[in-house]
Structures are given as structure tokens and as C-alpha cells.
Amino acid sequence: MYRYDEFDHRFVSERVAQFRDQAARRLSGELTEDEFKPLRLMNGLYLQLHAYMLRVAIPYGTLSGKQMRKLADVADKYDRGYGHFTTRQNIQYNWIKLEETADLLQELSEVEMHAIQTSGNCIRNVTTDHWAGAAADELADPRPVAELLRQWSTLHPEFSFLPRKFKIAVTGAPNDRAAVKVHDIGLRMHQNDAGERGWEVIVGGGLGRTPLIGYTVREFLPETQLLSYLEAIMRVYNLHGRRDNKYKARIKILVHELGEENFRAEVEAEFARQKELDVEVESRELERISNYFAEPAFETLPRLSTGYEAARAGDPAFAQWVRSNIAAHRKDGYAIVNISLKPEGGIPGDATSEQMRTVADLAERFSVEEIRVSHHQNLVLPHVKLDDLHEVWKVLAANGLASANIGKAGDIIACPGLDYCTLATARSIPIAQTISRRFADLNRQHEIGPLRINISGCINACGHHHVAHIGILGLEKKGVEYYQITLGGSSATDASIGTILGPGFSGDKVPDAIETIVNTYLNLRQGGDDSFLDVVRRLGHQPFKEALYAPA
Amino acid sequence: MPLLKDNDFIDDTWQRLDDGAAIPATGDILVSLARLLADFGKLSNRDGRLGVEFPNEERPGVLESFLPDLSLIALTFPKFADGRAYSQARQLRQLGYDGELRAIGDVLPDQLSFMLETGFDAFEVTERFPEEAWEQAASSISLTYQSAAYQPRRLHVWRLRWARDEGV
């Protein structure tokens, strides 16, 4: 894992002191709320329906046991004993006081954490594959580049007042788990025939009001040119992105209005003018960072663990959890443990301080001290020995963290919705809760197979409903909440935007509708390997429409 | 409005010339881009320096051939949250312009360090904030992670590391 040196420490401390001064000037009235707003936002502080909300950055979703323990302490001391893990691999606290925020940030800085650029019209926390450094299919760990981008984008003088927010995702694996095609910029690593690595640069993807799949502006960018190329893209966007309408201000709209070829020409022309970035300094920094992400000292283990096999054979609940929550590790004898934050009837992504401490302990005992946050609002222990899995599962189960539903119907992504958010038009959390209760039977969830249900409480789409197999969008008409359903989205390698199935439903009808859709799929599928998404893509919306809207 | 330059409030000696106004024989004058393009011959052959107020939505490249004759370029922040001028400043410095680059419009202390880093060296500011506020704002963060600053004031973290690791 990356560790701060004296310079990173000094930078973050100065940033905290700067925010302390800004908050004091706001509290004294020297700064107007309009002037303070972008300053607090650049430190992740929002004013929500009931209180301030603080979003803390978890750079590329990686954190240590010690950091997780600090997040738990913060939840107890400054919030109400819990936190909410987000679709951008961050954590949010919902009940923060402005007067205490600088102290909170000070405490975070002690464990090398901050809230810089978790909001505002700047380059946001860079996200990546939550299995980075552990996945069996990976070309290279994307986190050194993600850390390089974190540093490069931090208080970037030119790009801190962009037309709109800007999100970058990176993946080093051919199977995209970082949703790179639905980000402002997505970076995907490739290796050419000469064995050299380079980046495919994807631009203009995004969700929100105008969901779009990004397009490849560069097929293969040499690694050493990455920052210069990104600066060129950012500059074209900063100069020419629309500022007259915030809903048309994201880079995807600029790409759309200019056209792909014109946009590429602008970027390449700007790139050709970039002479000043010091490539040598950049490569040395990347090399320095990479040392922190050297592979942990894994033991040489057999591929099979007899203890683990025996536990699986003797404990059906454990075996079921293994089937859904364990992923293949690059090293023999190790596994990736996915911890579901989606218990039956729970709030997706929420964890209590006690649960955070449990995960911190497990990371320290069993996973080389490492934890990841996934953009599905779950946690990951990336490096667990097969021999230890049963013990890890028992501890998780004792703490309400062993839901065997990763990638299943119960693993629902939901934004905070009208329960917290000022932008929301409808509630998301209660809908997620009722659906998860409806599909409480884990055997049934496993029988249904891979299914991604995402819920957004407004058209800004924080719940990523467009890229769900079944997306649910909460809207409001004449004071009444109702929900639109989309089918066929995906944020994976073959990304697609779901399309609307038909007229919406009131909240209490949504679980029935979802159940009808799922039952229709089960009737149509050709065997257990024929997934929900496969069937929707093959047969289209028609059979689902007929089942859902047929006269009773 | 006071003019802030090199951490000091100084008198602004530049005269803004309206598009229809006669060109004075002497003195430093600041003109619009339209006027510059229309009257460059006359404007550049007189006793006094020439400056241009450059619009937010124009490409700095249009100034390229005029740069040797310009001593002041004023870039606009219509609102402090409108950051186009940061990129315009960078582009002008990249084109080799080394005269005064002045920030005008909604210029606030909390954005001062970004402006300094992108190449601005003069600031038309309101009297709302005392001189110390500007000084403090420019110096509250001593480090930067970006390497491309024009006349950097902050220390560049990557270069500091390089020096440390080389034992320099």
C-alpha cells in the first residue's frame, strides 16, 4: 500500500489548516455562503437535508486496517456510529457539524486520509478495480497509476474550477470491474505484441441525466505520456466545456456536440503543444510509487487446501457463501473475500463502527492488513489464505457481515435518496430494503444467478441504475413518488445502458414488478448458465413487458 | 480597484480605451480584442505600452502573432467558479508570452495561489479583503504536486523527493 512521506504529510496538514481558516471565516461571516460553498465542497463537505455530510476519500478504494479503524472512530465521535460506503469507493458521514469538521480532518490526516476533491467541479477521487493486485486476470496492478493520478490531480491549479465534476477510473485487467466506459475518462491497460504496456483512453462516458458509453480517443497511449495526454484532455474540456447549463456541462456533452473526430483532433493538437511536463520526473515518481505496491510476501501454498475443502463439504452455509462471495486470486492457495454490506433488509453500503472494526481486525489477521471498497458498496479482503476462509467467515457471520449474495439479487446498489439527499425526488433506501426482503431466500438468489439491481432516487443517477440489469429510477409526479424500471444495462467490459421497460410503478408495487421480471426470466432461460442479462439481450424487452403490463 | 502585484497593492497606470475612443499619443493603454485586431498598426506604433483584455471564450492562439507587441494581457473571471482563464493563462505562457498577465473580474483570495501557479502575476481585486488576506492565501500551502507551474512559488513534491533520494 502507498504510504505518505514527509511531503504528503505536510501537504495534507497545510490543507487541513487552510480549511480550518476557511471554516472560521465562514462562521465569523467574513465569507458568504456562496463563497464558502466551493471551498467546503473541495473538502467533501455538503449541506444535506438534515445536516452537513462529509465524504472522505478512499483513494482507489484501498485502505489499511488502521485506516478502517480510524473511520470507525470518526463514526463514533463525529457521527452516529455508522458510515456509508459509496459507489465511488468513498465513505460518507451524514451527521457532521461544520464547527467540528477541521478536527475530524485533522484526525484523518493522522492515518494518511483526507476529503480533498471528493466534491466540487474538480477531478474527483480516482477509482479502480476493487480486486487490483489480487485478481487472477490482471495484466498489472493499476493502483500505482491511480496514486500518481491522485497526486497529479490534487489541488491542480488549472483544473480546480472545471465546468463540472470529473471522474477518472482505471483498470489493469481485461475484465472491467471499474466501469471505465461510464466515466469522464476511463483508462484500460493493454499490452502490445512487443510486450509494452499502454493505456486505452476512453472519454465521455457517464450516467446522470444523459447516460452515455465513452469512446476510445486513443487506442494505445505509451505509459510515460499519460499525464501530458490527460492534461490535454482536461484543457480542452476546461476551455470548451459548456458552462451555461450545469446539466450539459460534463465532458460527455462536449464530446457529443463536437463529435468524436473533432474532439480527438482538439486533444491531439493540445497534446502536441504540451512540452513542459517533465516526463523524467513523472517516471521516477511512478517508479517510486510502484515500490509501495510490490506484491505482498505471499506464502507458497498448494492450490488446494484440505481444511478448506472439508469445511465446505461439512458446512452448507459456508459453502454457499464461498460460491457467491469468493473470487479467484492470482496466487495458489489464496482467495479474494468479498464482504457484502447488503444484509437482508439493510441499508446498502452502511456499516456500523463495530463492523468496521471487525473488518479491520480481519484484514490485520488474515489479509496482509489490506481492505478494499468496491463501487458496488461492498468491502473486500483481497489476500486471504484458503486455509483461513472458514475462520474469516465465522467472524463475519457473527457480526452480520456474511450475506452470501455478492452479485445476486440482494446485492443492490442504492443512492441515499430522499432520506438524506437534497437532490432526490424519491426514496431509494426503503425500496432497496423491501426488494432485499422479497428475495431474502438465499437459495433462490443463488438459483436466479448473477443479477444487478441498482436504484437511484433521482435522474442524477448516483445509484447507477442505467448500468443495472434491472435499474430502478425514483421520480416524483404531483407530490407522489413513482419508479421507472430499465432493463439490460451493464457497467462491465461489454458496457450498455439499460432502456425503459414501460410505465412506472408506485413504491409499494416495485417488489412485485421485480419479482415478475425475475420469474419471467426464470421461465425463459435455457439452463442455469443462461444469465438474466444474456436473456434480456437475446430476447429484448417484449416478454418482460408482456408479463408486467398484461391485463390481469 | 486596487491592483495586486508581487504581494503589494500598486497604482494601476494602464488606461482602458473604449472601442470608439481616439488613441492617445502617449501612455499605456488596454484595448479590447476587437480594437486590437482592427487598429493594431496604429496601436503598436506609438509612445506607450499596449495591452489587451482578452475574452473568456476566445482561443489564446489568435494572439500569437501579437505577443511580441503586448505588455499586458487581462484575462477574465466572470465568476470565480468559471475557470477557463486558468487554461488560457497556461496556453499564453506556453506560447512564450512573458509580459504582465492580469486576472480581472471575480478575483478572490482563495483562488490566488491557483492563479499564480498558472501564470498570472497581477490581480485586479476588490477592497473587501485586507492585504494580509491575500498574502496568507498565497502562502497557506507550500507544496504542489504539479510540475508545470510558471515561475513556481510552491515547492514541487516530486522534485523534492528526487533531491532527497539522490542525497542532494
XYZ file of C-alpha atoms in Angstrom:
720
model
C 0.000 0.000 0.000
C 1.038 3.563 -0.569
C 2.473 5.348 2.485
C 2.756 9.102 2.923
C 6.217 10.551 3.194
C 7.023 13.844 4.938
C 5.845 15.839 1.926
C 2.439 14.181 1.652
C 2.007 14.673 5.397
C 2.937 18.325 5.190
C 0.631 18.899 2.246
C -2.404 17.388 3.952
C -1.665 19.175 7.258
C -1.457 22.505 5.464
C -4.674 21.693 3.688
C -6.422 20.998 6.995
C -5.112 24.268 8.438
C -6.331 26.075 5.341
C -9.789 24.572 5.723
C -9.830 25.417 9.443
C -9.217 29.044 8.494
C -11.872 28.965 5.759
C -14.462 27.449 8.104
C -13.616 30.057 10.770
C -14.054 32.842 8.217
C -17.421 31.397 7.222
C -18.545 31.079 10.842
C -17.473 34.687 11.511
C -19.374 35.873 8.435
C -16.270 37.103 6.595
C -17.033 34.659 3.787
C -20.502 34.485 2.265
C -22.121 31.048 1.906
C -21.738 31.407 -1.876
C -18.012 31.971 -1.497
C -17.574 29.249 1.105
C -19.558 26.615 -0.771
C -16.943 25.694 -3.393
C -14.241 25.742 -0.719
C -16.093 23.318 1.560
C -17.086 21.174 -1.396
C -13.454 20.796 -2.367
C -13.050 19.315 1.093
C -16.003 16.989 0.667
C -18.440 18.884 2.882
C -22.029 19.054 1.628
C -25.046 20.661 3.215
C -27.772 17.994 3.058
C -31.391 17.803 4.141
C -30.726 17.455 7.862
C -27.060 18.217 8.471
C -23.654 18.547 6.855
C -22.457 15.418 5.092
C -18.735 14.726 4.831
C -17.399 12.487 2.098
C -13.978 11.095 2.903
C -11.743 9.952 0.078
C -10.597 6.359 -0.001
C -8.126 6.711 -2.867
C -8.769 3.961 -5.425
C -10.733 2.143 -2.743
C -7.696 0.824 -0.861
C -7.313 1.170 2.870
C -5.438 -0.441 5.747
C -6.837 -1.941 8.913
C -5.548 1.073 10.808
C -7.345 3.457 8.460
C -10.582 1.470 8.731
C -10.312 1.645 12.499
C -9.973 5.412 12.259
C -13.083 5.550 10.079
C -14.878 3.648 12.846
C -13.614 6.094 15.487
C -14.759 9.030 13.364
C -18.195 7.416 13.034
C -18.456 7.180 16.819
C -17.006 10.566 17.665
C -18.445 12.816 14.949
C -21.417 10.863 13.593
C -23.954 8.387 14.930
C -21.830 5.285 14.960
C -22.038 4.340 11.317
C -20.798 5.313 7.876
C -21.978 4.805 4.317
C -19.672 3.326 1.674
C -20.378 4.833 -1.727
C -20.353 3.846 -5.381
C -17.167 5.853 -5.783
C -15.300 3.718 -3.235
C -15.518 6.503 -0.630
C -17.244 6.771 2.735
C -19.823 9.347 3.759
C -20.838 10.548 7.195
C -24.299 12.012 7.381
C -24.436 13.929 10.644
C -21.431 16.253 10.711
C -21.106 19.675 12.354
C -19.274 22.425 10.491
C -17.535 23.508 13.700
C -16.020 20.044 14.142
C -15.024 19.331 10.550
C -11.466 20.653 10.765
C -10.810 18.498 13.843
C -12.223 15.489 12.031
C -9.986 16.162 9.009
C -7.029 16.549 11.366
C -7.715 13.106 12.806
C -7.990 11.605 9.335
C -4.664 13.132 8.336
C -3.024 11.158 11.144
C -3.819 7.975 9.200
C -2.976 9.453 5.798
C -6.530 10.208 4.771
C -8.335 13.319 3.628
C -11.507 14.601 1.983
C -9.775 16.563 -0.760
C -11.731 16.739 -4.003
C -14.473 14.348 -3.013
C -16.822 17.002 -4.314
C -16.758 20.195 -6.375
C -16.110 20.809 -10.050
C -12.672 19.264 -9.992
C -11.029 15.906 -10.608
C -12.601 13.574 -8.067
C -11.203 10.580 -6.238
C -9.750 8.197 -8.830
C -11.430 4.801 -8.731
C -10.231 1.399 -9.831
C -10.770 -2.350 -9.797
C -11.510 -3.408 -6.203
C -9.571 -6.619 -6.848
C -6.475 -4.737 -8.039
C -3.268 -6.534 -7.172
C -5.137 -9.731 -6.358
C -7.229 -10.651 -9.400
C -6.201 -13.680 -11.410
C -6.875 -11.986 -14.755
C -4.873 -8.814 -14.198
C -2.124 -7.511 -16.532
C -0.761 -5.158 -13.893
C -1.843 -3.527 -10.655
C -3.482 -0.224 -11.675
C -3.010 1.369 -8.253
C 0.444 2.928 -8.817
C -1.016 4.899 -11.703
C -4.117 5.677 -9.654
C -1.885 7.073 -6.898
C 0.093 9.065 -9.476
C -3.211 10.494 -10.686
C -4.282 11.233 -7.126
C -1.175 13.324 -6.596
C -1.241 14.983 -10.011
C -4.908 15.949 -9.661
C -4.607 17.191 -6.061
C -5.325 20.938 -5.999
C -4.395 21.121 -9.656
C -4.179 24.879 -10.234
C -5.586 24.725 -13.730
C -8.325 22.160 -13.196
C -9.973 23.071 -9.895
C -12.802 25.110 -11.444
C -13.910 22.929 -14.315
C -17.325 23.245 -15.954
C -18.437 20.280 -13.840
C -17.120 17.394 -11.743
C -14.692 15.000 -13.370
C -14.316 11.294 -12.672
C -11.454 9.056 -13.759
C -11.425 5.261 -13.442
C -8.511 2.917 -14.144
C -8.316 -0.819 -14.739
C -5.356 -3.102 -15.311
C -7.456 -6.150 -16.155
C -9.228 -7.252 -19.343
C -12.439 -7.892 -17.403
C -13.600 -4.436 -16.479
C -14.638 -4.180 -12.837
C -14.040 -0.423 -12.650
C -16.786 0.656 -15.089
C -14.236 2.573 -17.181
C -16.682 3.105 -20.041
C -19.074 5.157 -17.940
C -16.568 7.646 -16.540
C -15.468 11.044 -17.820
C -12.146 9.359 -18.523
C -11.624 5.610 -18.342
C -8.159 4.106 -18.610
C -7.722 0.497 -19.552
C -4.335 -1.151 -19.708
C -3.299 -3.138 -22.766
C -0.117 -4.930 -23.710
C 1.122 -4.816 -27.299
C 2.897 -7.564 -29.248
C 6.273 -6.206 -28.119
C 5.217 -6.725 -24.519
C 4.956 -2.986 -23.802
C 2.113 -1.661 -21.760
C -0.022 1.267 -22.691
C -3.364 2.837 -21.942
C -6.546 2.802 -23.917
C -8.019 6.212 -23.171
C -11.817 6.266 -23.118
C -13.572 9.613 -22.867
C -17.092 10.889 -22.482
C -18.863 8.090 -20.701
C -21.169 8.835 -17.846
C -24.543 8.292 -16.261
C -26.689 11.087 -14.844
C -29.338 12.702 -17.000
C -27.618 11.770 -20.236
C -26.208 8.260 -19.914
C -23.531 7.558 -22.499
C -20.885 4.926 -23.124
C -17.472 6.508 -23.594
C -15.500 6.303 -26.805
C -11.847 5.461 -27.286
C -9.946 8.630 -28.069
C -6.561 6.812 -28.056
C -6.178 3.069 -28.571
C -2.708 2.745 -27.073
C -1.005 5.572 -25.233
C 2.566 4.879 -24.039
C 2.663 4.838 -20.251
C 5.090 7.752 -19.983
C 2.769 10.100 -21.838
C -0.223 9.610 -19.612
C -0.190 12.842 -17.619
C 0.590 15.004 -20.660
C -2.278 13.411 -22.521
C -4.672 13.796 -19.609
C -3.667 17.450 -19.270
C -4.503 17.914 -22.940
C -7.959 16.378 -22.483
C -8.582 18.388 -19.331
C -7.542 21.623 -21.002
C -9.809 21.090 -24.000
C -12.640 20.391 -21.578
C -11.863 23.326 -19.284
C -11.761 25.763 -22.201
C -14.634 24.471 -24.270
C -16.963 22.537 -21.984
C -20.335 24.216 -21.571
C -20.808 26.465 -18.579
C -24.227 27.850 -19.449
C -26.189 24.860 -18.187
C -24.953 22.561 -15.425
C -26.855 19.634 -16.904
C -24.925 19.956 -20.151
C -21.560 20.688 -18.607
C -19.968 17.234 -18.367
C -17.305 16.273 -20.883
C -19.643 13.721 -22.490
C -21.780 16.607 -23.793
C -18.717 18.354 -25.228
C -17.679 15.138 -26.963
C -21.216 14.686 -28.229
C -21.550 18.254 -29.521
C -18.099 18.436 -31.117
C -18.269 14.915 -32.480
C -15.712 12.215 -31.742
C -13.340 13.138 -34.567
C -13.284 16.860 -33.781
C -12.821 16.184 -30.116
C -9.905 13.859 -30.864
C -8.342 16.496 -33.145
C -8.609 19.123 -30.393
C -6.994 16.830 -27.858
C -4.197 15.716 -30.164
C -3.436 19.330 -31.133
C -3.263 20.308 -27.470
C -1.169 17.234 -26.703
C 1.298 18.213 -29.444
C 1.730 21.590 -27.743
C 2.453 20.023 -24.342
C 6.163 20.295 -23.992
C 6.582 21.317 -20.441
C 5.566 18.294 -18.416
C 8.687 16.714 -17.083
C 8.466 13.118 -18.225
C 11.583 12.097 -16.346
C 10.305 13.374 -13.011
C 6.978 11.712 -13.672
C 8.515 8.315 -14.484
C 10.668 8.443 -11.397
C 7.639 9.248 -9.283
C 5.666 6.398 -10.814
C 8.565 4.061 -10.114
C 8.791 5.274 -6.514
C 5.051 4.766 -6.032
C 5.185 1.318 -7.639
C 7.578 0.121 -4.942
C 4.800 0.599 -2.391
C 2.575 -1.720 -4.370
C 5.091 -4.529 -4.645
C 3.379 -7.878 -4.277
C 2.987 -8.842 -0.595
C 5.164 -11.698 0.690
C 2.735 -14.463 -0.236
C 3.477 -17.946 1.018
C 3.998 -20.741 -1.439
C 0.883 -22.815 -0.962
C -0.726 -25.756 -2.717
C -3.657 -24.997 -4.975
C -5.970 -26.975 -2.778
C -6.470 -26.715 0.951
C -7.779 -29.854 2.583
C -9.059 -27.983 5.632
C -10.977 -25.578 3.430
C -12.418 -28.391 1.287
C -13.529 -30.254 4.401
C -15.209 -27.131 5.827
C -17.014 -26.558 2.557
C -18.229 -30.135 2.468
C -19.358 -30.065 6.088
C -20.914 -26.601 6.342
C -23.545 -25.785 3.685
C -23.939 -22.149 4.764
C -20.196 -21.635 4.422
C -20.216 -23.440 1.074
C -22.982 -21.181 -0.179
C -21.081 -18.064 0.904
C -17.964 -19.366 -0.852
C -19.925 -19.799 -4.083
C -21.052 -16.174 -4.203
C -18.503 -14.200 -2.206
C -15.124 -15.726 -3.036
C -13.173 -14.845 -6.177
C -10.075 -16.362 -7.730
C -6.751 -14.984 -6.541
C -3.620 -14.740 -8.677
C -1.695 -16.852 -6.138
C -2.328 -20.524 -5.442
C -3.765 -21.130 -2.012
C -5.213 -17.609 -1.698
C -8.651 -16.165 -2.346
C -10.352 -12.797 -2.600
C -13.072 -12.389 0.031
C -15.963 -10.111 -0.849
C -17.835 -8.852 2.188
C -21.428 -7.961 1.456
C -22.754 -4.765 3.038
C -26.222 -5.782 1.842
C -27.818 -7.798 4.621
C -31.474 -8.668 4.201
C -33.484 -5.504 4.817
C -30.357 -3.408 5.421
C -29.250 -0.079 4.001
C -26.881 -0.797 1.082
C -23.328 0.269 1.881
C -23.904 1.120 5.543
C -21.557 -0.264 8.164
C -21.531 0.319 11.897
C -18.345 1.301 13.661
C -18.254 -2.169 15.222
C -18.474 -3.803 11.810
C -15.689 -1.560 10.546
C -13.509 -2.653 13.448
C -14.332 -6.297 12.756
C -13.206 -5.908 9.155
C -10.073 -4.046 10.309
C -9.204 -6.918 12.641
C -9.760 -9.493 9.914
C -7.598 -7.534 7.492
C -4.781 -7.414 10.014
C -5.059 -11.069 10.945
C -5.788 -12.598 7.561
C -5.344 -10.211 4.613
C -1.909 -8.560 4.806
C -3.654 -5.615 6.532
C -5.485 -4.652 3.353
C -9.124 -3.763 2.700
C -10.843 -2.546 -0.437
C -14.104 -0.742 -1.007
C -15.946 -1.773 -4.163
C -18.092 0.514 -6.268
C -20.891 -1.928 -5.543
C -20.771 -0.585 -1.967
C -19.204 -3.713 -0.547
C -15.856 -4.407 1.117
C -13.089 -6.760 0.061
C -10.340 -8.627 1.883
C -8.042 -9.113 -1.090
C -5.464 -11.635 0.137
C -6.885 -14.402 2.333
C -5.445 -17.914 2.504
C -7.870 -20.680 1.635
C -6.875 -22.251 4.962
C -8.267 -19.194 6.791
C -11.530 -18.770 4.894
C -13.704 -20.742 7.273
C -12.448 -18.791 10.286
C -12.929 -15.467 8.442
C -16.457 -16.467 7.505
C -17.313 -17.383 11.098
C -16.168 -13.965 12.347
C -18.076 -12.205 9.552
C -21.202 -14.232 10.273
C -21.043 -13.353 13.965
C -21.033 -9.668 13.002
C -23.789 -9.601 10.401
C -21.308 -9.426 7.526
C -21.641 -12.832 5.897
C -24.558 -12.322 3.499
C -23.924 -14.794 0.696
C -25.295 -12.535 -2.020
C -22.428 -10.864 -3.906
C -23.572 -10.230 -7.472
C -27.038 -11.597 -6.663
C -30.496 -10.078 -6.334
C -29.836 -8.917 -2.787
C -26.597 -7.101 -3.691
C -28.417 -3.883 -4.519
C -26.705 -0.564 -5.178
C -28.730 2.376 -3.897
C -28.038 6.062 -3.514
C -29.050 7.755 -0.219
C -32.193 9.097 -1.910
C -34.812 11.276 -0.301
C -33.932 10.052 3.175
C -30.796 12.244 3.085
C -30.218 13.961 -0.213
C -31.367 17.442 -1.259
C -31.444 16.479 -4.923
C -33.530 13.329 -4.605
C -37.061 13.135 -5.963
C -37.883 9.804 -4.324
C -36.682 7.422 -1.658
C -34.181 4.732 -2.633
C -33.222 3.030 0.613
C -36.725 1.746 1.545
C -37.137 0.338 -1.976
C -33.808 -1.478 -1.687
C -34.868 -2.800 1.693
C -38.197 -4.191 0.535
C -36.665 -5.821 -2.549
C -33.944 -7.382 -0.449
C -36.586 -8.775 1.928
C -38.581 -10.095 -1.000
C -35.522 -12.007 -2.205
C -34.403 -12.962 1.296
C -34.191 -16.669 0.433
C -30.512 -17.139 -0.400
C -31.121 -20.447 -2.169
C -33.449 -18.636 -4.512
C -30.914 -15.853 -5.078
C -28.305 -18.430 -6.000
C -30.792 -20.193 -8.242
C -31.511 -16.902 -10.063
C -27.785 -16.300 -10.550
C -25.962 -13.088 -11.468
C -28.320 -10.144 -11.155
C -27.522 -6.495 -10.653
C -30.322 -4.312 -9.323
C -29.450 -0.617 -8.891
C -31.656 2.152 -7.528
C -31.333 5.904 -7.980
C -33.553 8.408 -6.195
C -33.382 10.976 -8.987
C -32.211 11.390 -12.569
C -28.705 12.300 -11.453
C -28.279 8.525 -11.228
C -25.897 8.207 -8.264
C -27.287 4.696 -7.832
C -26.048 3.793 -11.352
C -29.460 2.487 -12.401
C -28.601 2.864 -16.108
C -25.949 0.177 -15.914
C -28.012 -2.283 -13.896
C -29.502 -5.456 -15.317
C -32.631 -4.152 -13.609
C -32.473 -0.423 -12.958
C -34.927 1.460 -10.791
C -35.253 5.227 -11.020
C -37.256 7.110 -8.411
C -39.189 10.103 -9.723
C -41.939 12.347 -8.481
C -45.138 13.472 -10.122
C -47.549 15.840 -8.362
C -46.047 15.045 -4.989
C -46.203 11.266 -5.440
C -43.099 9.110 -5.740
C -43.036 6.576 -8.549
C -40.414 4.330 -10.043
C -39.331 3.671 -13.602
C -37.739 0.344 -14.469
C -34.975 -0.154 -17.027
C -33.574 -3.440 -18.300
C -30.343 -4.530 -19.927
C -27.687 -2.198 -18.561
C -24.175 -3.234 -17.621
C -21.007 -1.482 -16.494
C -18.779 -4.458 -17.313
C -16.444 -4.873 -20.280
C -19.416 -5.045 -22.665
C -20.994 -1.967 -21.084
C -24.501 -0.966 -22.085
C -27.162 1.486 -20.982
C -30.446 -0.038 -19.881
C -33.653 1.115 -21.518
C -37.035 1.883 -20.020
C -39.433 -1.011 -19.878
C -42.723 0.897 -19.700
C -44.866 2.989 -17.364
C -43.601 3.399 -13.816
C -44.874 1.921 -10.558
C -45.629 3.267 -7.136
C -43.107 2.250 -4.477
C -45.265 -0.497 -2.966
C -45.667 -2.147 -6.375
C -41.960 -2.240 -7.170
C -41.100 -5.526 -5.399
C -43.947 -7.306 -7.249
C -42.739 -5.879 -10.537
C -39.171 -7.007 -9.898
C -40.419 -10.443 -8.936
C -42.474 -10.697 -12.120
C -39.441 -9.749 -14.181
C -37.276 -12.310 -12.417
C -39.887 -15.070 -12.759
C -40.264 -14.267 -16.442
C -36.521 -14.677 -16.830
C -36.530 -17.991 -14.979
C -39.207 -19.297 -17.338
C -37.301 -18.165 -20.412
C -33.757 -19.154 -19.604
C -32.091 -22.152 -21.152
C -30.336 -23.632 -18.170
C -28.534 -22.152 -15.185
C -25.680 -20.599 -17.201
C -28.082 -18.518 -19.246
C -27.887 -15.349 -17.191
C -30.514 -12.675 -16.770
C -28.513 -10.212 -18.856
C -27.982 -12.811 -21.603
C -31.693 -13.448 -21.815
C -32.594 -9.756 -21.899
C -30.012 -9.139 -24.603
C -31.212 -12.107 -26.620
C -34.960 -11.688 -26.323
C -35.305 -7.960 -25.735
C -37.913 -6.272 -23.560
C -41.017 -7.781 -25.137
C -41.537 -10.865 -22.971
C -40.934 -8.833 -19.839
C -43.333 -6.117 -20.966
C -45.993 -8.705 -21.676
C -45.595 -10.259 -18.248
C -45.540 -6.937 -16.449
C -48.221 -4.981 -18.247
C -50.594 -7.731 -19.330
C -54.188 -7.053 -18.294
C -54.940 -9.094 -15.188
C -9.920 48.899 -7.927
C -6.574 48.123 -6.301
C -4.019 46.209 -8.316
C -2.130 43.460 -6.523
C 1.309 42.624 -7.866
C 4.213 40.892 -6.150
C 2.309 40.902 -2.847
C 1.826 44.676 -2.962
C -1.030 46.966 -3.816
C 0.215 49.284 -6.533
C -1.236 52.051 -8.678
C -2.666 50.963 -11.972
C -1.032 53.123 -14.661
C -2.930 51.496 -17.501
C -5.734 53.355 -19.229
C -8.720 51.406 -20.577
C -9.550 52.628 -24.058
C -13.156 52.328 -25.222
C -13.554 50.858 -28.682
C -14.693 54.164 -30.243
C -12.283 56.418 -28.362
C -9.374 58.205 -30.020
C -5.972 56.662 -29.428
C -3.957 58.879 -27.088
C -0.450 59.845 -28.206
C 1.225 58.582 -25.052
C 0.604 56.339 -22.041
C -0.113 52.657 -21.549
C -3.420 51.600 -23.000
C -5.569 48.499 -22.584
C -7.884 47.724 -25.501
C -10.445 45.105 -26.416
C -9.556 42.232 -28.702
C -11.780 43.701 -31.414
C -9.909 47.006 -31.228
C -6.570 45.248 -31.259
C -7.471 43.352 -34.410
C -8.906 46.461 -36.102
C -6.240 49.009 -35.212
C -3.119 47.043 -34.470
C -0.978 49.134 -36.838
C -1.793 52.376 -35.065
C -1.805 50.850 -31.594
C 1.626 49.339 -31.930
C 3.323 52.432 -33.368
C 3.010 54.919 -30.585
C 4.754 56.046 -27.436
C 3.349 53.808 -24.743
C 2.778 50.161 -23.974
C -0.101 48.101 -25.344
C -2.361 45.660 -23.539
C -5.434 43.633 -24.454
C -8.443 42.492 -22.466
C -8.933 39.009 -23.798
C -12.383 37.431 -23.813
C -13.094 34.279 -21.928
C -14.333 32.221 -24.842
C -11.580 33.063 -27.354
C -8.609 30.835 -28.104
C -5.315 32.372 -26.966
C -3.772 31.163 -30.228
C -5.328 34.185 -32.003
C -2.912 36.396 -30.068
C 0.192 34.513 -31.118
C 1.445 36.980 -33.727
C 0.697 39.960 -31.484
C 2.524 38.706 -28.409
C 5.863 40.493 -29.012
C 3.999 43.821 -29.014
C 1.870 43.164 -25.936
C 2.916 44.149 -22.405
C -0.337 43.290 -20.672
C -2.979 40.639 -21.222
C -6.013 40.771 -18.939
C -7.984 37.539 -18.575
C -11.467 37.486 -17.125
C -13.101 35.524 -14.338
C -16.793 36.349 -14.894
C -17.452 34.320 -11.727
C -14.740 32.872 -9.558
C -16.068 29.395 -10.327
C -15.523 29.904 -14.059
C -12.032 28.512 -14.532
C -11.445 28.987 -18.254
C -8.896 31.747 -17.703
C -6.601 29.320 -15.859
C -6.181 27.341 -19.063
C -5.914 30.478 -21.183
C -3.125 31.672 -18.896
C -1.275 28.397 -19.242
C -1.606 28.483 -23.005
C -0.326 32.061 -23.227
C 2.708 31.212 -21.117
C 3.266 28.135 -23.276
C 3.203 30.388 -26.337
C 6.099 32.265 -24.772
C 4.298 35.335 -23.534
C 6.210 36.780 -20.593
C 4.585 40.161 -20.046
C 2.040 41.001 -17.356
C -0.859 38.575 -17.122
C -3.621 40.161 -15.133
C -6.646 38.491 -13.576
C -9.764 40.635 -13.657
C -13.355 40.032 -12.615
C -14.323 37.905 -9.631
C -10.838 37.514 -8.140
C -10.826 36.204 -4.564
C -8.027 35.338 -2.114
C -8.880 31.642 -2.037
C -8.127 31.277 -5.730
C -4.960 33.388 -5.700
C -2.493 30.529 -5.476
C -4.095 28.717 -8.439
C -3.782 31.913 -10.460
C -0.145 32.391 -9.511
C 0.638 28.803 -10.474
C -0.982 29.045 -13.890
C 0.918 32.158 -14.859
C -0.925 35.234 -13.583
C 1.239 37.876 -11.974
C -1.179 40.763 -11.421
C -4.647 40.895 -9.915
C -7.365 43.473 -10.028
C -9.038 42.957 -6.662
C -11.806 44.411 -4.552
C -11.121 46.351 -1.376
C -13.140 43.845 0.640
C -10.103 41.884 1.742
C -7.088 43.338 3.567
C -3.591 42.933 2.169
C -2.770 40.200 4.740
C -5.639 38.055 3.442
C -4.001 37.939 0.033
C -0.575 37.212 1.437
C -1.900 34.441 3.616
C -3.940 32.938 0.792
C -0.932 32.768 -1.484
C 1.225 31.055 1.108
C -1.142 28.736 3.003
C 0.021 25.688 1.066
C 3.741 25.490 0.435
C 3.843 22.391 -1.755
C 2.454 21.368 -5.115
C 2.192 18.064 -6.952
C 2.187 19.708 -10.385
C 5.381 20.276 -12.250
C 4.339 22.735 -14.912
C 3.943 25.952 -12.948
C 5.080 29.211 -14.491
C 7.622 30.763 -12.122
C 6.728 28.266 -9.389
C 6.239 29.639 -5.900
C 5.409 26.386 -4.226
C 7.903 23.569 -3.927
C 7.264 20.675 -6.255
C 6.862 17.492 -4.231
C 8.208 15.131 -6.898
C 11.377 17.206 -7.324
C 11.836 17.406 -3.568
C 11.667 13.622 -3.420
C 14.090 13.286 -6.242
C 16.537 15.583 -4.448
C 16.055 13.720 -1.155
C 16.589 10.310 -2.727
C 19.683 11.493 -4.586
C 21.021 12.867 -1.307
C 21.273 16.348 -2.812
